[in-house]
Amino acid sequence: MTEKIEKLMSEIESLAAKNAEEAEALRIKYLGKKGEITALMNDFRNVPAEQKREIGQKLNILKTAVQNKINELKEAAEVQQNAGSSVDLTRTPYPVSLGTRHPLTIVKNEIVDIFSRLGFTLAEGPEVEDDWHVYSSMNFADDHPARDMQDTFFVESHPDIILRSHTSSVQARVMEKTQPPIRVICPGRVYRNEAISARAHCFFHQVEGLYIDKNVSFTDLKQVLLLFAQEMFGPDTKIRLRPSYFPFTEPSAEMDISCHLCGGKGCSFCKHTGWVEILGCGMVDPAVLEANGIDSTIYTGYAFGMGIERITNLKYQVKDLRMFSENDIRFLDEFTSAN
Ligand code: PHE
């Protein structure tokens, strides 16, 4: 028995297999039901008792050695087979795509960044609002057309709970909690009941700003907006203010910037006027200050509001508003930002 074990021991050292099938054949030859080592194991019961310990140990060593050798041969055969196939396991992986920020987020961050350098702090509020914060506190008369079903989304037909149609509601929430000086910038999503097309959507994004203190004047407003326009669209950008109307500001204005594509000379983008509209603004109506608990005999303020989609379109000439919410990766991949 010992001799047999030793013979097999030296035999297995030189075992070789060209492929996995040959390695399997060797396993059957030694360890299969009728294998040589299995036969030895079966004979073990005939070994005299005084030799059992020594021979048992040798047999176990032999069995483990054969198992290890055959596993090695199988692994080697597998590596060889993969090397010959089209799968190259040593190849470095494709670089992982990190993704990019959404263009509206990039532009929103840029706007917020400019105003925070001017001392404005960020304020946010709920998208599902009550009529008071969206309309009544903002001096909208009860029969103002903006409250009409055409514009406002109501929550489960409840006349008082609505989806905010502008972020002025956040300003109302800041005013009712804080006494001046107030200097806040309020970005957020707003909803209006409009048919979806290339030029309109039922939701879009705004940034509104509010500044209230003693002696705040229209000049302050104009200077801050000029600074914003030049930071956003370049140092040569000019602004102009046209008289307008909003229920919550008096006087009110709409602001144009010189067309940054043609530099104000006139092109198809600015409809040959040299100017493009970017925001609405004005001095906060004293009635709004009073409705929100601020003494209008002591304080004055200005407010402005702009659509982020509009600013993004001006910067990147996105022709169709729907692109912003379709999540087409080819569109989103075109935008990269440092922040
Ligand atoms: N809330 C206005 C809108 O949604 C924008 C605006 C804000 C205009 C502040 C003037 C002052 O259209």
Short mmCIF file of C-alpha atoms and ligand atoms in Angstrom, two decimals:
data_model
loop_
_atom_site.label_atom_id
_atom_site.label_comp_id
_atom_site.label_asym_id
_atom_site.label_seq_id
_atom_site.Cartn_x
_atom_site.Cartn_y
_atom_site.Cartn_z
CA MET A 1 0.00 0.00 0.00
CA THR A 2 2.75 2.45 0.99
CA GLU A 3 4.56 1.71 -2.24
CA LYS A 4 1.45 2.38 -4.27
CA ILE A 5 0.87 5.65 -2.49
CA GLU A 6 4.44 6.76 -3.14
CA LYS A 7 4.24 5.77 -6.80
CA LEU A 8 1.06 7.78 -7.26
CA MET A 9 2.58 10.72 -5.36
CA SER A 10 5.47 10.98 -7.81
CA GLU A 11 3.13 10.41 -10.75
CA ILE A 12 0.83 13.31 -9.97
CA GLU A 13 3.67 15.84 -9.87
CA SER A 14 4.11 15.54 -13.60
CA LEU A 15 0.41 15.55 -14.50
CA ALA A 16 -0.52 17.86 -17.37
CA ALA A 17 -3.72 18.84 -19.16
CA LYS A 18 -4.17 20.81 -22.37
CA ASN A 19 -7.70 21.85 -21.55
CA ALA A 20 -10.49 21.62 -18.98
CA GLU A 21 -11.75 18.31 -20.43
CA GLU A 22 -8.36 16.64 -19.99
CA ALA A 23 -8.16 17.93 -16.40
CA GLU A 24 -11.61 16.48 -15.74
CA ALA A 25 -10.52 13.13 -17.20
CA LEU A 26 -7.62 13.10 -14.72
CA ARG A 27 -10.02 13.81 -11.85
CA ILE A 28 -12.09 10.80 -12.86
CA LYS A 29 -8.96 8.66 -13.27
CA TYR A 30 -7.82 9.32 -9.69
CA LEU A 31 -10.82 10.48 -7.70
CA GLY A 32 -13.84 9.19 -9.62
CA LYS A 33 -15.96 6.31 -8.30
CA LYS A 34 -13.59 3.77 -9.86
CA GLY A 35 -10.55 5.99 -9.57
CA GLU A 36 -7.16 4.78 -8.36
CA ILE A 37 -7.15 6.82 -5.18
CA THR A 38 -10.76 5.96 -4.42
CA ALA A 39 -9.74 2.28 -4.73
CA LEU A 40 -6.91 2.82 -2.24
CA MET A 41 -9.34 4.52 0.14
CA ASN A 42 -11.61 1.48 -0.10
CA ASP A 43 -8.67 -0.87 0.58
CA PHE A 44 -7.80 1.12 3.67
CA ARG A 45 -10.12 -0.95 5.82
CA ASN A 46 -7.87 -3.99 5.20
CA VAL A 47 -4.77 -2.26 6.52
CA PRO A 48 -3.59 -3.80 9.81
CA ALA A 49 -4.54 -1.69 12.78
CA GLU A 50 -0.96 -0.81 13.80
CA GLN A 51 -0.28 0.70 10.32
CA LYS A 52 -3.61 2.54 10.00
CA ARG A 53 -2.32 5.79 11.49
CA GLU A 54 0.75 6.11 9.25
CA ILE A 55 -0.91 4.95 6.04
CA GLY A 56 -4.04 7.01 6.75
CA GLN A 57 -1.94 10.17 6.96
CA LYS A 58 -0.12 9.38 3.72
CA LEU A 59 -3.37 8.64 1.94
CA ASN A 60 -4.85 11.94 3.05
CA ILE A 61 -1.79 13.85 1.86
CA LEU A 62 -1.98 12.10 -1.49
CA LYS A 63 -5.68 12.86 -1.90
CA THR A 64 -5.23 16.57 -1.12
CA ALA A 65 -2.23 16.78 -3.44
CA VAL A 66 -4.21 15.30 -6.35
CA GLN A 67 -7.16 17.60 -5.72
CA ASN A 68 -4.89 20.66 -5.64
CA LYS A 69 -3.03 19.62 -8.75
CA ILE A 70 -6.23 19.06 -10.73
CA ASN A 71 -7.71 22.39 -9.61
CA GLU A 72 -4.53 24.09 -10.73
CA LEU A 73 -4.72 22.41 -14.12
CA LYS A 74 -8.37 23.44 -14.50
CA GLU A 75 -7.64 27.07 -13.67
CA ALA A 76 -4.69 27.19 -16.06
CA ALA A 77 -6.85 25.71 -18.82
CA GLU A 78 -9.52 28.37 -18.21
CA VAL A 79 -7.06 31.28 -18.36
CA GLN A 80 -5.64 29.88 -21.59
CA GLN A 81 -9.09 29.57 -23.09
CA ASN A 82 -9.99 33.20 -22.20
CA ALA A 83 -6.74 34.46 -23.64
CA GLY A 84 -7.73 32.91 -26.94
CA SER A 85 -11.26 34.38 -26.93
CA SER A 86 -12.34 37.92 -27.80
CA VAL A 87 -12.82 38.83 -24.11
CA ASP A 88 -9.69 40.54 -22.89
CA LEU A 89 -9.78 40.36 -19.12
CA THR A 90 -6.62 42.44 -18.76
CA ARG A 91 -8.04 45.45 -20.58
CA THR A 92 -8.56 48.62 -18.48
CA PRO A 93 -12.27 49.43 -18.06
CA TYR A 94 -14.08 52.22 -19.90
CA PRO A 95 -13.87 55.53 -17.99
CA VAL A 96 -16.96 56.02 -15.80
CA SER A 97 -19.12 58.92 -16.97
CA LEU A 98 -19.65 61.36 -14.09
CA GLY A 99 -22.70 63.04 -15.61
CA THR A 100 -23.34 66.78 -15.69
CA ARG A 101 -25.58 69.25 -13.95
CA HIS A 102 -28.89 70.15 -15.59
CA PRO A 103 -28.55 73.40 -17.63
CA LEU A 104 -31.26 75.07 -15.51
CA THR A 105 -29.34 74.17 -12.34
CA ILE A 106 -26.12 75.54 -13.82
CA VAL A 107 -27.79 78.87 -14.67
CA LYS A 108 -29.70 79.02 -11.36
CA ASN A 109 -26.45 78.51 -9.44
CA GLU A 110 -24.81 81.24 -11.51
CA ILE A 111 -27.65 83.72 -10.79
CA VAL A 112 -27.73 82.90 -7.07
CA ASP A 113 -23.95 83.19 -6.96
CA ILE A 114 -23.94 86.69 -8.46
CA PHE A 115 -26.57 87.96 -6.01
CA SER A 116 -24.97 86.30 -3.01
CA ARG A 117 -21.81 88.25 -3.78
CA LEU A 118 -24.01 91.37 -3.49
CA GLY A 119 -25.15 90.32 -0.01
CA PHE A 120 -28.41 88.49 -0.86
CA THR A 121 -29.18 85.33 1.10
CA LEU A 122 -31.05 82.31 -0.24
CA ALA A 123 -34.70 81.71 0.70
CA GLU A 124 -36.91 78.83 -0.44
CA GLY A 125 -40.53 77.94 0.15
CA PRO A 126 -43.24 75.38 -0.66
CA GLU A 127 -44.49 74.72 -4.21
CA VAL A 128 -47.96 73.89 -2.90
CA GLU A 129 -49.12 77.20 -1.42
CA ASP A 130 -52.18 79.01 -0.15
CA ASP A 131 -53.88 81.86 -1.95
CA TRP A 132 -52.72 84.38 0.65
CA HIS A 133 -48.98 83.95 0.04
CA VAL A 134 -49.26 83.72 -3.75
CA TYR A 135 -51.89 86.38 -4.42
CA SER A 136 -53.65 88.24 -1.58
CA SER A 137 -50.50 89.30 0.30
CA MET A 138 -49.04 90.38 -3.05
CA ASN A 139 -51.83 92.90 -3.64
CA PHE A 140 -53.75 90.93 -6.26
CA ALA A 141 -57.35 92.14 -6.20
CA ASP A 142 -59.93 89.40 -5.68
CA ASP A 143 -60.93 89.56 -9.32
CA HIS A 144 -57.41 89.82 -10.77
CA PRO A 145 -57.19 87.80 -14.00
CA ALA A 146 -54.01 85.94 -12.85
CA ARG A 147 -56.13 84.11 -10.26
CA ASP A 148 -58.29 82.78 -13.05
CA MET A 149 -58.51 79.01 -13.60
CA GLN A 150 -56.64 79.65 -16.86
CA ASP A 151 -53.42 80.31 -14.98
CA THR A 152 -53.62 78.68 -11.60
CA PHE A 153 -53.55 75.00 -10.76
CA PHE A 154 -55.79 74.21 -7.79
CA VAL A 155 -55.08 71.26 -5.54
CA GLU A 156 -58.07 68.88 -5.56
CA SER A 157 -60.48 71.71 -6.40
CA HIS A 158 -59.71 73.38 -3.09
CA PRO A 159 -60.10 77.12 -3.79
CA ASP A 160 -57.41 78.10 -1.31
CA ILE A 161 -54.64 75.56 -1.94
CA ILE A 162 -52.77 76.05 -5.20
CA LEU A 163 -49.49 75.35 -6.97
CA ARG A 164 -47.57 78.61 -6.75
CA SER A 165 -47.53 80.54 -10.02
CA HIS A 166 -44.57 82.70 -9.03
CA THR A 167 -41.91 82.63 -6.30
CA SER A 168 -43.17 85.95 -4.86
CA SER A 169 -44.89 83.68 -2.32
CA VAL A 170 -41.45 82.99 -0.81
CA GLN A 171 -40.90 86.72 -0.41
CA ALA A 172 -44.24 86.96 1.43
CA ARG A 173 -43.13 84.17 3.76
CA VAL A 174 -39.83 85.95 4.46
CA MET A 175 -41.53 89.31 5.11
CA GLU A 176 -44.09 87.89 7.57
CA LYS A 177 -41.26 86.38 9.64
CA THR A 178 -38.52 89.02 9.35
CA GLN A 179 -38.31 92.76 9.86
CA PRO A 180 -36.01 94.77 7.50
CA PRO A 181 -33.29 94.94 6.46
CA ILE A 182 -34.26 92.06 4.16
CA ARG A 183 -32.14 91.01 1.22
CA VAL A 184 -33.16 87.62 -0.21
CA ILE A 185 -32.95 85.72 -3.46
CA CYS A 186 -35.65 83.08 -4.05
CA PRO A 187 -35.17 80.44 -6.75
CA GLY A 188 -37.78 77.77 -7.39
CA ARG A 189 -40.20 75.93 -9.64
CA VAL A 190 -43.54 77.54 -10.49
CA TYR A 191 -46.67 76.25 -12.24
CA ARG A 192 -49.08 77.83 -14.72
CA ASN A 193 -51.90 76.21 -16.55
CA GLU A 194 -50.62 76.67 -20.10
CA ALA A 195 -50.71 74.40 -23.13
CA ILE A 196 -47.28 72.82 -23.58
CA SER A 197 -45.43 73.98 -26.68
CA ALA A 198 -41.91 74.96 -27.75
CA ARG A 199 -42.44 78.36 -26.13
CA ALA A 200 -44.58 77.58 -23.06
CA HIS A 201 -44.76 74.90 -20.38
CA CYS A 202 -47.04 74.17 -17.44
CA PHE A 203 -44.06 74.52 -15.12
CA PHE A 204 -40.90 76.57 -15.26
CA HIS A 205 -38.34 78.09 -12.90
CA GLN A 206 -37.90 81.56 -11.50
CA VAL A 207 -35.49 83.54 -9.41
CA GLU A 208 -36.94 86.49 -7.57
CA GLY A 209 -35.09 89.01 -5.42
CA LEU A 210 -36.30 91.31 -2.65
CA TYR A 211 -34.52 94.15 -0.88
CA ILE A 212 -36.21 96.16 1.89
CA ASP A 213 -34.54 98.75 4.10
CA LYS A 214 -34.69 102.45 4.91
CA ASN A 215 -34.15 104.71 1.87
CA VAL A 216 -34.02 101.99 -0.80
CA SER A 217 -34.54 103.73 -4.14
CA PHE A 218 -35.11 102.90 -7.79
CA THR A 219 -31.48 103.89 -8.43
CA ASP A 220 -30.33 101.04 -6.16
CA LEU A 221 -32.49 98.63 -8.15
CA LYS A 222 -31.15 99.83 -11.47
CA GLN A 223 -27.52 99.62 -10.36
CA VAL A 224 -27.88 96.10 -8.96
CA LEU A 225 -29.60 94.89 -12.14
CA LEU A 226 -26.91 96.46 -14.34
CA LEU A 227 -24.26 94.67 -12.30
CA PHE A 228 -26.16 91.40 -12.60
CA ALA A 229 -26.57 91.75 -16.39
CA GLN A 230 -22.86 92.47 -16.87
CA GLU A 231 -21.80 89.55 -14.66
CA MET A 232 -24.19 87.20 -16.45
CA PHE A 233 -23.79 88.31 -20.08
CA GLY A 234 -20.44 90.13 -20.20
CA PRO A 235 -19.03 93.55 -19.19
CA ASP A 236 -20.23 95.34 -22.36
CA THR A 237 -23.89 94.50 -21.71
CA LYS A 238 -26.24 97.50 -21.55
CA ILE A 239 -29.66 97.57 -19.90
CA ARG A 240 -32.84 99.54 -20.48
CA LEU A 241 -35.99 99.75 -18.36
CA ARG A 242 -39.45 100.04 -19.87
CA PRO A 243 -42.50 101.04 -17.79
CA SER A 244 -44.74 98.09 -16.98
CA TYR A 245 -47.35 96.90 -14.50
CA PHE A 246 -47.34 94.33 -11.67
CA PRO A 247 -49.85 94.34 -8.79
CA PHE A 248 -47.05 94.12 -6.20
CA THR A 249 -44.71 96.86 -7.44
CA GLU A 250 -45.16 100.56 -8.12
CA PRO A 251 -43.57 101.87 -10.25
CA SER A 252 -42.91 98.69 -12.25
CA ALA A 253 -40.59 98.05 -15.15
CA GLU A 254 -39.44 95.40 -17.55
CA MET A 255 -35.74 95.16 -18.23
CA ASP A 256 -34.07 94.48 -21.57
CA ILE A 257 -30.40 93.79 -22.14
CA SER A 258 -28.50 94.69 -25.30
CA CYS A 259 -28.58 91.58 -27.52
CA HIS A 260 -25.44 89.65 -26.63
CA LEU A 261 -25.45 87.82 -29.98
CA CYS A 262 -25.18 90.91 -32.23
CA GLY A 263 -23.94 93.33 -29.58
CA GLY A 264 -27.04 95.51 -30.09
CA LYS A 265 -26.71 95.96 -33.86
CA GLY A 266 -29.84 93.93 -34.59
CA CYS A 267 -30.17 90.28 -35.65
CA SER A 268 -32.89 87.67 -36.05
CA PHE A 269 -32.48 86.62 -32.40
CA CYS A 270 -33.45 90.09 -31.09
CA LYS A 271 -35.93 90.58 -33.94
CA HIS A 272 -33.65 93.37 -35.24
CA THR A 273 -34.31 95.59 -32.23
CA GLY A 274 -30.89 95.15 -30.59
CA TRP A 275 -32.61 94.39 -27.24
CA VAL A 276 -33.96 91.26 -25.50
CA GLU A 277 -36.26 91.21 -22.49
CA ILE A 278 -34.98 89.39 -19.40
CA LEU A 279 -36.92 90.34 -16.26
CA GLY A 280 -39.63 92.26 -14.44
CA CYS A 281 -38.95 94.58 -11.50
CA GLY A 282 -40.11 97.56 -9.50
CA MET A 283 -40.43 99.24 -6.11
CA VAL A 284 -42.43 97.10 -3.67
CA ASP A 285 -45.96 98.53 -3.43
CA PRO A 286 -46.56 99.97 0.08
CA ALA A 287 -49.75 97.88 0.22
CA VAL A 288 -47.58 94.71 -0.04
CA LEU A 289 -45.33 95.89 2.80
CA GLU A 290 -48.34 96.63 5.01
CA ALA A 291 -50.06 93.31 4.18
CA ASN A 292 -46.91 91.53 5.32
CA GLY A 293 -46.45 93.45 8.58
CA ILE A 294 -43.79 95.96 7.47
CA ASP A 295 -44.25 99.67 8.18
CA SER A 296 -44.35 101.41 4.80
CA THR A 297 -43.82 104.83 6.37
CA ILE A 298 -40.33 103.73 7.47
CA TYR A 299 -39.25 101.24 4.85
CA THR A 300 -39.10 101.03 1.07
CA GLY A 301 -37.91 98.18 -1.10
CA TYR A 302 -37.42 96.81 -4.58
CA ALA A 303 -38.17 93.43 -6.12
CA PHE A 304 -37.32 91.71 -9.36
CA GLY A 305 -38.12 88.38 -10.93
CA MET A 306 -36.82 86.41 -13.90
CA GLY A 307 -37.42 83.08 -15.62
CA ILE A 308 -34.42 80.74 -15.46
CA GLU A 309 -35.46 79.08 -18.75
CA ARG A 310 -35.46 82.50 -20.40
CA ILE A 311 -31.93 83.34 -19.17
CA THR A 312 -30.73 79.84 -20.14
CA ASN A 313 -32.20 80.28 -23.64
CA LEU A 314 -30.40 83.57 -24.03
CA LYS A 315 -27.09 82.02 -22.94
CA TYR A 316 -27.36 78.75 -24.85
CA GLN A 317 -30.02 79.38 -27.55
CA VAL A 318 -32.19 76.40 -26.64
CA LYS A 319 -34.99 76.62 -29.20
CA ASP A 320 -37.56 74.36 -27.59
CA LEU A 321 -38.54 74.72 -23.89
CA ARG A 322 -39.56 71.05 -23.76
CA MET A 323 -35.90 70.04 -24.06
CA PHE A 324 -35.44 71.09 -20.42
CA SER A 325 -37.79 68.44 -19.08
CA GLU A 326 -37.40 65.57 -21.56
CA ASN A 327 -34.16 64.26 -20.02
CA ASP A 328 -32.61 63.47 -23.40
CA ILE A 329 -29.08 62.51 -22.41
CA ARG A 330 -27.65 63.86 -25.71
CA PHE A 331 -28.99 67.32 -24.84
CA LEU A 332 -27.99 67.20 -21.16
CA ASP A 333 -24.48 66.00 -22.00
CA GLU A 334 -23.77 69.23 -23.87
CA PHE A 335 -23.66 71.23 -20.65
CA THR A 336 -20.73 71.19 -18.29
CA SER A 337 -20.07 73.39 -15.32
CA ALA A 338 -17.43 74.00 -12.73
CA ASN A 339 -19.93 74.15 -9.89
N1 PHE B 1 -43.64 87.71 -9.93
C1 PHE B 1 -43.47 88.24 -11.25
C2 PHE B 1 -43.85 87.16 -12.25
O1 PHE B 1 -43.94 86.03 -11.88
C3 PHE B 1 -42.06 88.69 -11.51
C4 PHE B 1 -41.70 89.91 -10.76
C5 PHE B 1 -41.17 89.82 -9.48
C6 PHE B 1 -41.91 91.16 -11.28
C7 PHE B 1 -40.84 90.94 -8.75
C8 PHE B 1 -41.60 92.29 -10.59
C9 PHE B 1 -41.07 92.18 -9.34
O2 PHE B 1 -44.06 87.44 -13.39
#
